[in-house]
mmCIF file of C-alpha atoms in Angstrom:
data_model
loop_
_atom_site.group_PDB
_atom_site.id
_atom_site.type_symbol
_atom_site.label_atom_id
_atom_site.label_comp_id
_atom_site.label_asym_id
_atom_site.label_seq_id
_atom_site.Cartn_x
_atom_site.Cartn_y
_atom_site.Cartn_z
ATOM 1 C CA UNK A 1 0.000 0.000 0.000
ATOM 2 C CA UNK A 2 1.329 3.433 -1.008
ATOM 3 C CA UNK A 3 0.872 6.477 1.202
ATOM 4 C CA UNK A 4 1.256 10.006 -0.132
ATOM 5 C CA UNK A 5 4.100 12.006 1.321
ATOM 6 C CA UNK A 6 2.428 14.784 3.370
ATOM 7 C CA UNK A 7 5.514 16.966 2.836
ATOM 8 C CA UNK A 8 5.450 16.824 -0.970
ATOM 9 C CA UNK A 9 4.736 19.983 -2.964
ATOM 10 C CA UNK A 10 1.506 18.473 -4.317
ATOM 11 C CA UNK A 11 0.241 17.579 -0.830
ATOM 12 C CA UNK A 12 1.044 21.080 0.458
ATOM 13 C CA UNK A 13 -0.764 22.723 -2.483
ATOM 14 C CA UNK A 14 -3.796 20.453 -2.035
ATOM 15 C CA UNK A 15 -3.930 21.304 1.672
ATOM 16 C CA UNK A 16 -3.827 25.039 0.916
ATOM 17 C CA UNK A 17 -6.560 24.901 -1.720
ATOM 18 C CA UNK A 18 -8.921 22.642 0.235
ATOM 19 C CA UNK A 19 -8.420 24.195 3.674
ATOM 20 C CA UNK A 20 -11.396 26.329 4.650
ATOM 21 C CA UNK A 21 -10.823 29.384 6.799
ATOM 22 C CA UNK A 22 -12.858 28.826 9.937
ATOM 23 C CA UNK A 23 -15.209 31.757 10.562
ATOM 24 C CA UNK A 24 -14.969 33.621 13.837
ATOM 25 C CA UNK A 25 -17.668 32.511 16.298
ATOM 26 C CA UNK A 26 -19.075 34.838 18.951
ATOM 27 C CA UNK A 27 -21.811 34.270 21.479
ATOM 28 C CA UNK A 28 -25.047 36.233 21.266
ATOM 29 C CA UNK A 29 -24.255 38.507 24.219
ATOM 30 C CA UNK A 30 -20.863 39.422 22.742
ATOM 31 C CA UNK A 31 -22.476 40.012 19.338
ATOM 32 C CA UNK A 32 -25.040 42.398 20.854
ATOM 33 C CA UNK A 33 -22.345 44.222 22.794
ATOM 34 C CA UNK A 34 -19.976 44.555 19.814
ATOM 35 C CA UNK A 35 -22.403 44.634 16.902
ATOM 36 C CA UNK A 36 -20.976 47.765 15.299
ATOM 37 C CA UNK A 37 -17.416 46.435 15.168
ATOM 38 C CA UNK A 38 -18.615 42.991 14.016
ATOM 39 C CA UNK A 39 -20.536 44.593 11.146
ATOM 40 C CA UNK A 40 -17.409 46.527 10.142
ATOM 41 C CA UNK A 41 -15.380 43.308 10.138
ATOM 42 C CA UNK A 42 -18.029 41.526 8.063
ATOM 43 C CA UNK A 43 -18.099 44.438 5.609
ATOM 44 C CA UNK A 44 -14.349 43.920 5.096
ATOM 45 C CA UNK A 45 -15.013 40.290 4.126
ATOM 46 C CA UNK A 46 -14.679 38.400 7.399
ATOM 47 C CA UNK A 47 -17.368 35.816 8.154
ATOM 48 C CA UNK A 48 -18.737 35.823 11.700
ATOM 49 C CA UNK A 49 -20.951 33.113 13.174
ATOM 50 C CA UNK A 50 -23.255 34.102 16.029
ATOM 51 C CA UNK A 51 -23.946 31.300 18.490
ATOM 52 C CA UNK A 52 -26.399 30.841 21.335
ATOM 53 C CA UNK A 53 -25.246 28.493 24.106
ATOM 54 C CA UNK A 54 -22.421 27.366 21.806
ATOM 55 C CA UNK A 55 -24.798 26.390 18.980
ATOM 56 C CA UNK A 56 -24.324 28.361 15.721
ATOM 57 C CA UNK A 57 -27.533 30.293 14.978
ATOM 58 C CA UNK A 58 -26.692 32.962 12.365
ATOM 59 C CA UNK A 59 -23.953 34.066 9.986
ATOM 60 C CA UNK A 60 -22.863 37.682 9.510
ATOM 61 C CA UNK A 61 -21.267 38.310 6.111
ATOM 62 C CA UNK A 62 -20.706 41.220 3.745
ATOM 63 C CA UNK A 63 -23.167 42.135 1.020
ATOM 64 C CA UNK A 64 -21.750 42.098 -2.490
ATOM 65 C CA UNK A 65 -21.706 45.508 -4.125
ATOM 66 C CA UNK A 66 -24.403 46.296 -6.631
ATOM 67 C CA UNK A 67 -23.602 45.610 -10.271
ATOM 68 C CA UNK A 68 -26.333 47.960 -11.464
ATOM 69 C CA UNK A 69 -25.268 50.235 -14.297
ATOM 70 C CA UNK A 70 -25.156 53.930 -13.517
ATOM 71 C CA UNK A 71 -27.827 56.138 -15.042
ATOM 72 C CA UNK A 72 -27.109 58.146 -18.139
ATOM 73 C CA UNK A 73 -28.196 61.800 -17.943
ATOM 74 C CA UNK A 74 -31.293 62.497 -20.031
ATOM 75 C CA UNK A 75 -32.469 58.891 -20.268
ATOM 76 C CA UNK A 76 -34.900 56.871 -18.229
ATOM 77 C CA UNK A 77 -34.598 53.162 -17.436
ATOM 78 C CA UNK A 78 -36.033 52.190 -20.837
ATOM 79 C CA UNK A 79 -33.859 54.618 -22.782
ATOM 80 C CA UNK A 80 -36.851 56.692 -23.956
ATOM 81 C CA UNK A 81 -35.995 60.346 -24.529
ATOM 82 C CA UNK A 82 -38.969 61.469 -26.655
ATOM 83 C CA UNK A 83 -41.101 64.397 -25.467
ATOM 84 C CA UNK A 84 -44.034 65.515 -27.593
ATOM 85 C CA UNK A 85 -43.881 69.006 -29.122
ATOM 86 C CA UNK A 86 -47.158 69.941 -27.414
ATOM 87 C CA UNK A 87 -46.106 68.587 -24.007
ATOM 88 C CA UNK A 88 -46.663 71.915 -22.250
ATOM 89 C CA UNK A 89 -49.588 73.092 -24.395
ATOM 90 C CA UNK A 90 -52.835 74.060 -22.638
ATOM 91 C CA UNK A 91 -55.205 71.150 -21.967
ATOM 92 C CA UNK A 92 -58.446 70.846 -23.948
ATOM 93 C CA UNK A 93 -61.592 72.312 -22.336
ATOM 94 C CA UNK A 94 -63.176 68.847 -21.710
ATOM 95 C CA UNK A 95 -60.114 67.704 -19.773
ATOM 96 C CA UNK A 96 -60.070 70.905 -17.720
ATOM 97 C CA UNK A 97 -63.772 70.340 -16.862
ATOM 98 C CA UNK A 98 -62.893 66.840 -15.578
ATOM 99 C CA UNK A 99 -60.475 68.495 -13.147
ATOM 100 C CA UNK A 100 -63.079 71.075 -12.124
ATOM 101 C CA UNK A 101 -61.177 73.952 -13.679
#
C-alpha cells in the first residue's frame, strides 16, 4: 500500500486549496455588545458566526456591491428620450372640466 508524502509539494498545495478558513464565532451577548465592530469586520469580508449556548444560529457576512449600471443623464430606465412638441400646451376644455377647472 502506497501512502502520499504529506511533505510533498503536491500535498502542500492540495492542503492550501482545500483548507477552509474557519469563521470567527461569537456568542449572542458578545455580538449584541460589539455589533458595530462585528458589522465593520463583516463588511471587510470576514465571516462571523453568532452562536447561542455554543450552537451556531446565524452568519454575519458582507453584502456584495451592486452591479447595477449607472444612469445616463437624459435617459430613463427604458432609454426613452422622446417628449411631444405639445407637451406643455394648454389642456383641452373637456379635460379641464374633468379636473373642475
